[in-house]
Short mmCIF file of C-alpha atoms in Angstrom, two decimals:
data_model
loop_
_atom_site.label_atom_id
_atom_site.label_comp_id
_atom_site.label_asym_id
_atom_site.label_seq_id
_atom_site.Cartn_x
_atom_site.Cartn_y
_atom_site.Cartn_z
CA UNK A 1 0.00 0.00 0.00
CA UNK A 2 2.54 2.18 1.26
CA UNK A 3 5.46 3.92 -1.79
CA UNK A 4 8.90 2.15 -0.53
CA UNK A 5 10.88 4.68 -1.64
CA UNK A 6 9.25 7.10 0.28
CA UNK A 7 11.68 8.27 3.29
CA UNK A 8 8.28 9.12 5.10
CA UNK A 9 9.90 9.51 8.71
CA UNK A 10 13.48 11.33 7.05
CA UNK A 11 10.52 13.99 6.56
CA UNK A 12 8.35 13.56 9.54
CA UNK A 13 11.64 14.04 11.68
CA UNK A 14 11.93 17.66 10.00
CA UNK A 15 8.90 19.03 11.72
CA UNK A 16 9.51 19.71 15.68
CA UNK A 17 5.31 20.17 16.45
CA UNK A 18 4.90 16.48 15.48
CA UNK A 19 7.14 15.23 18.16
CA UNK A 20 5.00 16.37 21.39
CA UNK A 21 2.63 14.13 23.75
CA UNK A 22 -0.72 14.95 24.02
CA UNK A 23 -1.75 14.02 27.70
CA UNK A 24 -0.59 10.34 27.76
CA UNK A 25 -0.66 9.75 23.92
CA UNK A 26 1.40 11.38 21.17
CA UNK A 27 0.47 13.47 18.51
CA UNK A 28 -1.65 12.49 15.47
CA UNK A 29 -2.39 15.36 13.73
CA UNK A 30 -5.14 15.62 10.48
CA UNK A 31 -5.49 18.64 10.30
CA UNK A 32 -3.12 20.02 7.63
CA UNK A 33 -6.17 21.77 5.74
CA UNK A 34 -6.73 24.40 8.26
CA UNK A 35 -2.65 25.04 8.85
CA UNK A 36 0.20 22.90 8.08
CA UNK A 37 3.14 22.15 9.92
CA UNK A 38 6.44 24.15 10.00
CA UNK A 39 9.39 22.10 9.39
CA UNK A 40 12.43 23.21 10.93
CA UNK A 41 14.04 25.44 7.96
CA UNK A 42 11.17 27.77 8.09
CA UNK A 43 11.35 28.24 11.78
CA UNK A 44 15.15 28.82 11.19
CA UNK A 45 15.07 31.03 8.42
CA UNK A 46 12.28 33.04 10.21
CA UNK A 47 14.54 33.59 13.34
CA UNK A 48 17.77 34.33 10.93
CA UNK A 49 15.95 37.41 10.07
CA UNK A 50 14.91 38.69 13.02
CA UNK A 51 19.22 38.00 14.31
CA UNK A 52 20.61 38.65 11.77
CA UNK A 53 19.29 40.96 9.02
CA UNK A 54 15.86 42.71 10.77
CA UNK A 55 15.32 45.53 9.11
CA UNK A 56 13.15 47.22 6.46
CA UNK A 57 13.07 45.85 2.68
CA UNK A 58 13.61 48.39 -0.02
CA UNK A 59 13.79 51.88 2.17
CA UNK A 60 17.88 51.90 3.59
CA UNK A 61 21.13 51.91 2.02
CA UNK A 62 23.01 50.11 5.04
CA UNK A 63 23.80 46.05 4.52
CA UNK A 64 20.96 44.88 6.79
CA UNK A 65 18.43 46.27 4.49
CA UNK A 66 19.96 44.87 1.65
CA UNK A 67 20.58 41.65 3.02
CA UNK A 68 16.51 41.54 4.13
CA UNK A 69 15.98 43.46 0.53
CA UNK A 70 17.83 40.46 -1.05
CA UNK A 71 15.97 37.71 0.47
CA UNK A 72 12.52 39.07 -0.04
CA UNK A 73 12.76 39.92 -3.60
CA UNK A 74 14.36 36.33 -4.06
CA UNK A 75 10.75 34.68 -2.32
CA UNK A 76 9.07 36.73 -5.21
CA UNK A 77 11.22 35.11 -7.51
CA UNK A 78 10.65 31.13 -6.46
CA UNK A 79 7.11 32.29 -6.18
CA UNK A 80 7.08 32.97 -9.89
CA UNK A 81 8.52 29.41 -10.62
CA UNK A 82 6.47 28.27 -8.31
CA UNK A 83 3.37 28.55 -9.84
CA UNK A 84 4.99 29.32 -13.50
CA UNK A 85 3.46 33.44 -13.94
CA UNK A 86 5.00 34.86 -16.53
CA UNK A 87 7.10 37.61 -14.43
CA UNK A 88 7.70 38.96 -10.81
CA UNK A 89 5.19 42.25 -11.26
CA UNK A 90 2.27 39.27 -11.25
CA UNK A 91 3.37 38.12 -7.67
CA UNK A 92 1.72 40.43 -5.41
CA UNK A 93 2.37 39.90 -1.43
CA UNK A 94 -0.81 39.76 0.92
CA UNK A 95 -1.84 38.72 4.75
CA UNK A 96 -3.10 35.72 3.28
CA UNK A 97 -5.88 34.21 0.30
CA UNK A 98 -8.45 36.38 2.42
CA UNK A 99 -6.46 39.53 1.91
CA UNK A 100 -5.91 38.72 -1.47
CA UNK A 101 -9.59 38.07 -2.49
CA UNK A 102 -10.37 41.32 -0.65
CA UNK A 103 -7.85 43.41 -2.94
CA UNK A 104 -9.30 41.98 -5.74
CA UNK A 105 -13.28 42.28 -4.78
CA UNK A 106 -12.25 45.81 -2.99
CA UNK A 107 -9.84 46.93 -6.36
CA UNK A 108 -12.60 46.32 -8.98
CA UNK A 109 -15.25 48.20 -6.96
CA UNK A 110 -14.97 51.05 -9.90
CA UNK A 111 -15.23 48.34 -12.70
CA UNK A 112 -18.67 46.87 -11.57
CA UNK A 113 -22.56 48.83 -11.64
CA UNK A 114 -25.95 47.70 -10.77
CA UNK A 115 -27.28 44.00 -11.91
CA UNK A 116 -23.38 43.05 -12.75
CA UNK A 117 -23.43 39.20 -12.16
CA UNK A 118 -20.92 37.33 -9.70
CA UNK A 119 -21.30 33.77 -9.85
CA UNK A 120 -19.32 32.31 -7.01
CA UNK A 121 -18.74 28.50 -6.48
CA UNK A 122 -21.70 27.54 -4.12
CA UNK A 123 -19.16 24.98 -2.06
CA UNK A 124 -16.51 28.10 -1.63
CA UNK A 125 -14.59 28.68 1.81
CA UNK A 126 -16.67 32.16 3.27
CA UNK A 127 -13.36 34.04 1.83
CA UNK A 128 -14.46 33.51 -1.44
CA UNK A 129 -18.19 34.53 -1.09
CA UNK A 130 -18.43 37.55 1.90
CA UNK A 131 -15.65 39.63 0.02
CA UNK A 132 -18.18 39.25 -3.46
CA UNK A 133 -21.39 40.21 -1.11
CA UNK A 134 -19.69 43.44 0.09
CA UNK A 135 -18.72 44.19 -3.49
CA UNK A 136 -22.36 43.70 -4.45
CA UNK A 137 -23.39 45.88 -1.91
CA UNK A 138 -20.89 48.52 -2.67
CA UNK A 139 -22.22 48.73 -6.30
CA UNK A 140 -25.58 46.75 -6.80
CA UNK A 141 -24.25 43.66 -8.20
CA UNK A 142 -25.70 40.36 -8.19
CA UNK A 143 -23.98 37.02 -6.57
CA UNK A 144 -25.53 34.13 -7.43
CA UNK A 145 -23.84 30.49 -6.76
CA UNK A 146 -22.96 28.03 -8.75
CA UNK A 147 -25.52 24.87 -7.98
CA UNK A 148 -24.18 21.76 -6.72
CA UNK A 149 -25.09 17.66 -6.87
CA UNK A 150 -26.09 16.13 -3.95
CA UNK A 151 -22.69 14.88 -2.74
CA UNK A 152 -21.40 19.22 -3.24
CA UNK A 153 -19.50 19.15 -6.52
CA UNK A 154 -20.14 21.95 -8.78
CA UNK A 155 -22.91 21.05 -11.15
CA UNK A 156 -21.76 21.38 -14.67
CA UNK A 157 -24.71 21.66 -16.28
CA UNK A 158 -25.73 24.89 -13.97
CA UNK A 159 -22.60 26.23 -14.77
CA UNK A 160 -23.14 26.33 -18.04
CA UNK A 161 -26.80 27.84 -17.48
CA UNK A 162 -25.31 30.44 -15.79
CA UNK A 163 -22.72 31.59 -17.68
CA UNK A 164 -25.51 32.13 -20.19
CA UNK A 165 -26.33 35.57 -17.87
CA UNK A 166 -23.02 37.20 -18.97
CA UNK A 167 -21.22 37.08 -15.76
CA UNK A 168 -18.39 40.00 -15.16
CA UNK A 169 -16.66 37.82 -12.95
CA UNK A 170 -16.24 33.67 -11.82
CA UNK A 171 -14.74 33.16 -8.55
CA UNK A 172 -13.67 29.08 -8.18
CA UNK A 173 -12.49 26.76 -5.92
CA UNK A 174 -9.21 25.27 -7.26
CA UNK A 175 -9.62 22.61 -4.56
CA UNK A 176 -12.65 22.82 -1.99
CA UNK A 177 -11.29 23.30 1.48
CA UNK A 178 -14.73 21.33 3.73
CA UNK A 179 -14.56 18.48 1.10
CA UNK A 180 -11.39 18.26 -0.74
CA UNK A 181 -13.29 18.37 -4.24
CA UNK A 182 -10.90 18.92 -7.26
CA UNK A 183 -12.62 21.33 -9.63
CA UNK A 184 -11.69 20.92 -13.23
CA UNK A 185 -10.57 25.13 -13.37
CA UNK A 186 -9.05 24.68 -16.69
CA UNK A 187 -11.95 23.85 -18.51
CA UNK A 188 -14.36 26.09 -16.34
CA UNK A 189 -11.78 28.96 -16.63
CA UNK A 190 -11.97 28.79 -20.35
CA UNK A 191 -15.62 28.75 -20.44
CA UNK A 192 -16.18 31.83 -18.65
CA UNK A 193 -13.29 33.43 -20.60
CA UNK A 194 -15.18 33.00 -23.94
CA UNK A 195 -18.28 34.97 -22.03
CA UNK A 196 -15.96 37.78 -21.34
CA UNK A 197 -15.79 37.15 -17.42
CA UNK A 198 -13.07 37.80 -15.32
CA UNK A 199 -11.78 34.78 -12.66
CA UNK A 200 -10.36 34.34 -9.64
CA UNK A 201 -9.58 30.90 -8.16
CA UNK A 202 -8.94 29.85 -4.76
CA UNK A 203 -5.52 27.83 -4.46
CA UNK A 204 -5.48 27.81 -0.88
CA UNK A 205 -5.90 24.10 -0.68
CA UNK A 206 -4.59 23.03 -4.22
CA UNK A 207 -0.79 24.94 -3.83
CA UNK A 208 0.44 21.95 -1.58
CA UNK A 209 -0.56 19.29 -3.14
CA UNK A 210 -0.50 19.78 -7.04
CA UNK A 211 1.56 21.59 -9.80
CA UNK A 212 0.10 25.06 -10.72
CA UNK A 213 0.82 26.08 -13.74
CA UNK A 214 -1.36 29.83 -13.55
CA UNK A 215 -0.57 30.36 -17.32
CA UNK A 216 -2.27 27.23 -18.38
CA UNK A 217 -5.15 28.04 -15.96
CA UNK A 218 -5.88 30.90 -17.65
CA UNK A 219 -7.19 32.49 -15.13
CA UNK A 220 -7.26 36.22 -14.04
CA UNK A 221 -6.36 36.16 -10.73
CA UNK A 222 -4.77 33.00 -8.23
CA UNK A 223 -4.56 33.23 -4.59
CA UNK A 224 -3.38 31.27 -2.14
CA UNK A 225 -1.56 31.03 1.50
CA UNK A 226 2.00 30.20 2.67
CA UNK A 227 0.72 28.30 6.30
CA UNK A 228 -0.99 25.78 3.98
CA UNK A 229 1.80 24.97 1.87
CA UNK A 230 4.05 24.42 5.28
CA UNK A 231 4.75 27.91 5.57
CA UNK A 232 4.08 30.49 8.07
CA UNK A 233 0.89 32.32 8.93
CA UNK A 234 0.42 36.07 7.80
CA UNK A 235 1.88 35.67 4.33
CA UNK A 236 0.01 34.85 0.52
CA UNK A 237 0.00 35.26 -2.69
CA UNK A 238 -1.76 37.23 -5.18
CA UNK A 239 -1.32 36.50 -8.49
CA UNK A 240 -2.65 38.17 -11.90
CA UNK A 241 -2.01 38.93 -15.29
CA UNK A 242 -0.73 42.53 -15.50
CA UNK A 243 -3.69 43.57 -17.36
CA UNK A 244 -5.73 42.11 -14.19
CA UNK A 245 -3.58 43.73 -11.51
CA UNK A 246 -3.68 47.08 -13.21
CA UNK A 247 -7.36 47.21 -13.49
CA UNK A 248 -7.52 46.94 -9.24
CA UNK A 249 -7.61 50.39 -7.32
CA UNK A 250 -4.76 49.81 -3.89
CA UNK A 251 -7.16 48.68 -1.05
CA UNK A 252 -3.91 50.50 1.39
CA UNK A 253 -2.25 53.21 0.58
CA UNK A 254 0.65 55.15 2.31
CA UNK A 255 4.48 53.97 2.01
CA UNK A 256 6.00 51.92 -0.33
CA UNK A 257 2.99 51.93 -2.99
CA UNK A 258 3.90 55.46 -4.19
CA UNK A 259 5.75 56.89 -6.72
CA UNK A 260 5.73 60.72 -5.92
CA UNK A 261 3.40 62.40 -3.14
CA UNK A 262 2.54 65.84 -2.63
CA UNK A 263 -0.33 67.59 -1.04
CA UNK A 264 -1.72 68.77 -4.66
CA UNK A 265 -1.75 65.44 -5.89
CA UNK A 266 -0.22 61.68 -5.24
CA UNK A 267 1.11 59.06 -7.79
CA UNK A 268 1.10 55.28 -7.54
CA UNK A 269 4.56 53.38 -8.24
CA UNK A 270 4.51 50.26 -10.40
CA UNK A 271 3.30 46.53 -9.72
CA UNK A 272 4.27 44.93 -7.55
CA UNK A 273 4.83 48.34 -5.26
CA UNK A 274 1.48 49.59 -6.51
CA UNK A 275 -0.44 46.96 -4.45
CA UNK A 276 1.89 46.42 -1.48
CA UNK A 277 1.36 48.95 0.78
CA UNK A 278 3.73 49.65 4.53
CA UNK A 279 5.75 47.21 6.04
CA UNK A 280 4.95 43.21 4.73
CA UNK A 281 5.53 40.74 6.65
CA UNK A 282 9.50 40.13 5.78
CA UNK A 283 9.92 37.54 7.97
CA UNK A 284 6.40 35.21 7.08
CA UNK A 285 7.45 35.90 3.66
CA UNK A 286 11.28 34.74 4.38
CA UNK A 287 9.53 31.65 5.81
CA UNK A 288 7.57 31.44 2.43
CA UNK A 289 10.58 31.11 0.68
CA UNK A 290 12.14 28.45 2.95
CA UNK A 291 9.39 26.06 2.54
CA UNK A 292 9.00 26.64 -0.94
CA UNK A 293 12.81 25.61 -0.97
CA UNK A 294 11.53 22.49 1.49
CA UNK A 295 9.46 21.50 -0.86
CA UNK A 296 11.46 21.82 -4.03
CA UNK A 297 13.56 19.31 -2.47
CA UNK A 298 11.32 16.72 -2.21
CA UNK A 299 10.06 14.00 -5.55
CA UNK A 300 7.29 15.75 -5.92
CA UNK A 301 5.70 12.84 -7.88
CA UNK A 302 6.63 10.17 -4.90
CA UNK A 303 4.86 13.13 -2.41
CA UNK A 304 1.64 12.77 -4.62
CA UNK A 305 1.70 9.38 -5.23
CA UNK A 306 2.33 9.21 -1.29
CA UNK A 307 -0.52 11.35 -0.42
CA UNK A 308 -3.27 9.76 -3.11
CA UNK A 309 -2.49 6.38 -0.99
CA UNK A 310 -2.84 7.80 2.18
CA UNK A 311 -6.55 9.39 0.71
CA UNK A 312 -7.44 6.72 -0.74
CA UNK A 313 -6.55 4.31 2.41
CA UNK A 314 -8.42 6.78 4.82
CA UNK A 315 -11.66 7.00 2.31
CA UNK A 316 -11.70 3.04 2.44
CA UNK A 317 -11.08 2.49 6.37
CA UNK A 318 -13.71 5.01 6.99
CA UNK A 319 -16.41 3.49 4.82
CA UNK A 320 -15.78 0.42 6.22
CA UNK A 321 -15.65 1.67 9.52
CA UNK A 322 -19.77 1.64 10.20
CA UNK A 323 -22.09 4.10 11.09
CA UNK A 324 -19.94 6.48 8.96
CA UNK A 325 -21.49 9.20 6.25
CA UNK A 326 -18.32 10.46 3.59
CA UNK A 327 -19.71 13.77 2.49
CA UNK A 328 -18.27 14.68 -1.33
CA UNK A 329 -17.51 10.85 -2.28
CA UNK A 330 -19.50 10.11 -5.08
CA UNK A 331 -22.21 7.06 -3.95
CA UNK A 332 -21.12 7.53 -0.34
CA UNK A 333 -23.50 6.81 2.53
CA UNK A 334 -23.78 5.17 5.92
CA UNK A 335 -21.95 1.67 7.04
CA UNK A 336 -21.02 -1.16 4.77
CA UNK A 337 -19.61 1.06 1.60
CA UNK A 338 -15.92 0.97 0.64
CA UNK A 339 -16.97 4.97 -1.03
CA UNK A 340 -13.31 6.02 -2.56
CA UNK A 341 -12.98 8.86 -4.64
CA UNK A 342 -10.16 9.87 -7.06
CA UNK A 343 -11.63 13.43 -7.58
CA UNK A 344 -10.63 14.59 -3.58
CA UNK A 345 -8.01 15.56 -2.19
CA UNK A 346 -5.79 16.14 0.99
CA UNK A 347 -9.59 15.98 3.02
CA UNK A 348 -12.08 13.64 4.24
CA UNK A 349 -15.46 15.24 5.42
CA UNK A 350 -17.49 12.61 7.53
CA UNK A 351 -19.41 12.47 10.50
CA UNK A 352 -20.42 9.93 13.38
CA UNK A 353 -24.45 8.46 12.87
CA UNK A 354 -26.43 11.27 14.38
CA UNK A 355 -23.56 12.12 16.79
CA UNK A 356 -22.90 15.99 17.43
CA UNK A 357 -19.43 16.45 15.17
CA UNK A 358 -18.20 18.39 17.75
CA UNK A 359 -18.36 15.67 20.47
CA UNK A 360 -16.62 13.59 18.25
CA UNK A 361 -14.47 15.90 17.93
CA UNK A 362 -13.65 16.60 21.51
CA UNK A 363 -13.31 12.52 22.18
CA UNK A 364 -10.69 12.31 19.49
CA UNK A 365 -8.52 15.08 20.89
CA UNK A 366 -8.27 13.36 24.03
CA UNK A 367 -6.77 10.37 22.81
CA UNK A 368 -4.20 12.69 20.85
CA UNK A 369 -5.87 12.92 17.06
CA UNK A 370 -6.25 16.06 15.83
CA UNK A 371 -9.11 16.94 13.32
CA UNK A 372 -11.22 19.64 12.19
CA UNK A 373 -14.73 20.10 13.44
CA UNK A 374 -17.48 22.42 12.43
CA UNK A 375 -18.91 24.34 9.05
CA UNK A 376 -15.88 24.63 8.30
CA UNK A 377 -16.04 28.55 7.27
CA UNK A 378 -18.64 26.79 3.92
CA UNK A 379 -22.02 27.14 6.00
CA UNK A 380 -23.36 27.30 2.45
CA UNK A 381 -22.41 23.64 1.80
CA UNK A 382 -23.40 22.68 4.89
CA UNK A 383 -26.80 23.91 4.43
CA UNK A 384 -26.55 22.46 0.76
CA UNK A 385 -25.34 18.99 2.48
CA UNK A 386 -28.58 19.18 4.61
CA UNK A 387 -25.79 19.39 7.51
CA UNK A 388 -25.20 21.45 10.61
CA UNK A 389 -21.29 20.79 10.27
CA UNK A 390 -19.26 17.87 9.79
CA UNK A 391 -15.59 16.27 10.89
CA UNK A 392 -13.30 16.48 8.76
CA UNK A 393 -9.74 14.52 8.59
CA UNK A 394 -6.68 15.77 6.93
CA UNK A 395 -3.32 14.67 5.61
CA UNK A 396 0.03 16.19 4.63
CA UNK A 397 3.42 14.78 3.75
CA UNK A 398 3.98 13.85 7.25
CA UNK A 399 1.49 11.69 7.69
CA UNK A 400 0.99 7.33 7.18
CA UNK A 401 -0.35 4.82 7.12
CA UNK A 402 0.33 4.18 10.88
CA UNK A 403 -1.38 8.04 11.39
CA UNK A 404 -4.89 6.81 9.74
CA UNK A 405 -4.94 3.62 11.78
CA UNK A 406 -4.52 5.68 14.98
CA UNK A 407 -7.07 7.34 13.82
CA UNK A 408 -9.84 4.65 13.11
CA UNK A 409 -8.74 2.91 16.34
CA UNK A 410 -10.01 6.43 18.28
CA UNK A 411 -12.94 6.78 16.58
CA UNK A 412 -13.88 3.16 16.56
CA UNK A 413 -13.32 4.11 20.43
CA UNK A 414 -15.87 6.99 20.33
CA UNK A 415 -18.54 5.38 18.39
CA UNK A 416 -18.39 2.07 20.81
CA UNK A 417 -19.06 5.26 24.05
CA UNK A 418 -21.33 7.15 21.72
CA UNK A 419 -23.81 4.74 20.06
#
């Protein structure tokens, strides 16, 4: 089952959280989809900047600046690669994919009027729909979501309805964050494209697992966040095509975004200054760049292959598990299924018979398993799903075979105290 030529615990040893107790049991943690682990180099590299080089990027001629300067501007660059954009202006530094869809839904304000449509994927984290609600309100646009099947993926056939209405703008979910859905953005990027709409897509939980290639995409606009791809918190990534980044207004103005102020009149510098107002975060973005490095050290086709076992292995011991409901596994139910899906990823959304998720939730943690419990910031789902909230269990390159079975064994444990 398991890839032997995966060094699975040469990796696991690289990230210090993973090594703690919890009470009287150690750590098993599934919840990479809300944060990742840090592996050591990004700690490191974090505190090298604040002992070494802390000072302001871009604003002092003295070595420590440069040195910080240096650094920073090189994150841009691996960012680039990273995701393939065509140059360093299209790499814009943000807070996070929250910030970033902000700048973009707060930056076009000008460019929409009343009855403008917004369709938004109707299984979208709440970043990806509240910052397209305030943008409606601003100007008297229209958000309407894209339907869904039963099990939550994005219904093709309503997609195509919709895009019927003209839409100025598609906002997608590269990868849904509650279910772990893989949307097929190529195709659906292209399709709004020929009807003239802008897009945006949500890599938040795509950018760790899969190769992004923004230029095939097509897409106007890609954002995502460095604490799920094993970096820190308070750093992302937006991305556009110049012609996209140029049509935004600056959400912050002040320092750094200028190019010449006076008190008769101010001018804006160039991308990527035009859009990065004040101080960034230079160390979070530092931190970026060392687990981007991490990362580019890896096989990244023995990490996939790695991870689509461990899915796949934690779909099947859950469906077989009993009193189980999968949620976004095509012909999933209750009990004696073996439900597998090859269109998720990095996520299993399930919950306990009729038990409360959080409960379940609760009784995990205290036999050391860490997992996700709620609405998962997609009440919209929920409600779709006929659901209050859910549990959900997710993996990252740390994680095996020996993690999932853990697992089971605790929640076979709650569900023999529960039902």
């Amino acid at each position: 089952m398991t890839n032997s030529r995966f060094d699975h615990q040469a990796i696991r040893k690289q990230f210090p959280t993973l090594q703690q107790q919890l009470g009287d049991h150690p750590l098993c943690y599934l919840d990479t989809a809300a944060t990742s682990q840090k592996p050591q180099c990004v700690i490191d590299a974090m505190n090298d900047y604040y002992v070494q080089d802390n000072a302001n990027v871009h604003r002092a001629a003295h070595q420590l600046s440069a040195r910080a300067t240096q650094k920073y501007e090189q994150v841009r660059q691996q960012v680039k690669q990273l995701i393939q954009a065509g140059s360093n202006q299209q790499v814009i530094f943000t807070h996070g994919t929250t910030e970033s869809i902000n700048m973009v839904a707060h930056g076009l304000t000008t460019q929409f009027k009343k009855d403008d449509i917004i369709l938004v994927d109707g299984a979208a984290h709440h970043a990806n729909i509240v910052p397209w609600q305030a943008l409606a309100k601003r100007t008297g646009a229209k958000v309407i979501p894209i339907g869904l099947t039963p099990s939550g993926h994005l219904d093709l056939s309503s997609y195509d309805n919709l895009l019927a209405l003209k839409p100025k703008l598609v906002a997608l979910s590269h990868v849904t964050n509650a279910l772990g859905t893989i949307n097929p953005v190529e195709n659906l990027v292209a399709k709004a494209k020929q009807q003239g709409a802008l897009t945006l897509v949500d890599g938040a939980q795509a950018i760790a697992h899969l190769d992004v290639n923004v230029q095939t995409l097509g897409c106007d606009y890609y954002v995502f966040s460095g604490h799920k791809m094993y970096g820190p918190t308070g750093v992302g990534i937006l991305y556009g095509t110049l012609d996209a980044l140029n049509m935004l207004d600056p959400m912050l103005t002040g320092g750094e975004m200028i190019k010449s102020v006076s008190f008769e009149a101010t001018t804006y510098g160039e991308l990527p200054n035009r859009l990065e107002a004040g101080t960034p975060a230079i160390a979070e973005v530092i931190g970026l760049g060392a687990a981007i490095t991490f990362l580019s050290k890896l096989d990244k086709p023995q990490i996939q292959q790695h991870e689509r076992e461990m899915l796949s292995y934690l779909q099947q011991q859950l469906s077989q598990l009993g009193d189980i409901t999968l949620y976004g596994v095509e012909g999933s139910g209750l009990a004696d299924n073996n439900a597998t899906s090859t269109n998720n990823l990095g996520a299993v959304a399930f919950n306990l018979a009729s038990e409360h998720h959080q409960d379940v939730g609760i009784l995990l943690d205290q036999q050391g398993i860490a997992v996700r419990c709620g609405h998962h910031c997609a009440m919209p789902l929920m409600q779709h799903l006929m659901i209050k909230g859910c549990c959900r269990a997710s993996i990252g390159i740390y994680n095996n075979q020996q993690d999932i079975d853990r697992f089971i064994n605790a929640l076979n444990e709650v569900k023999l105290m529960l039902l």
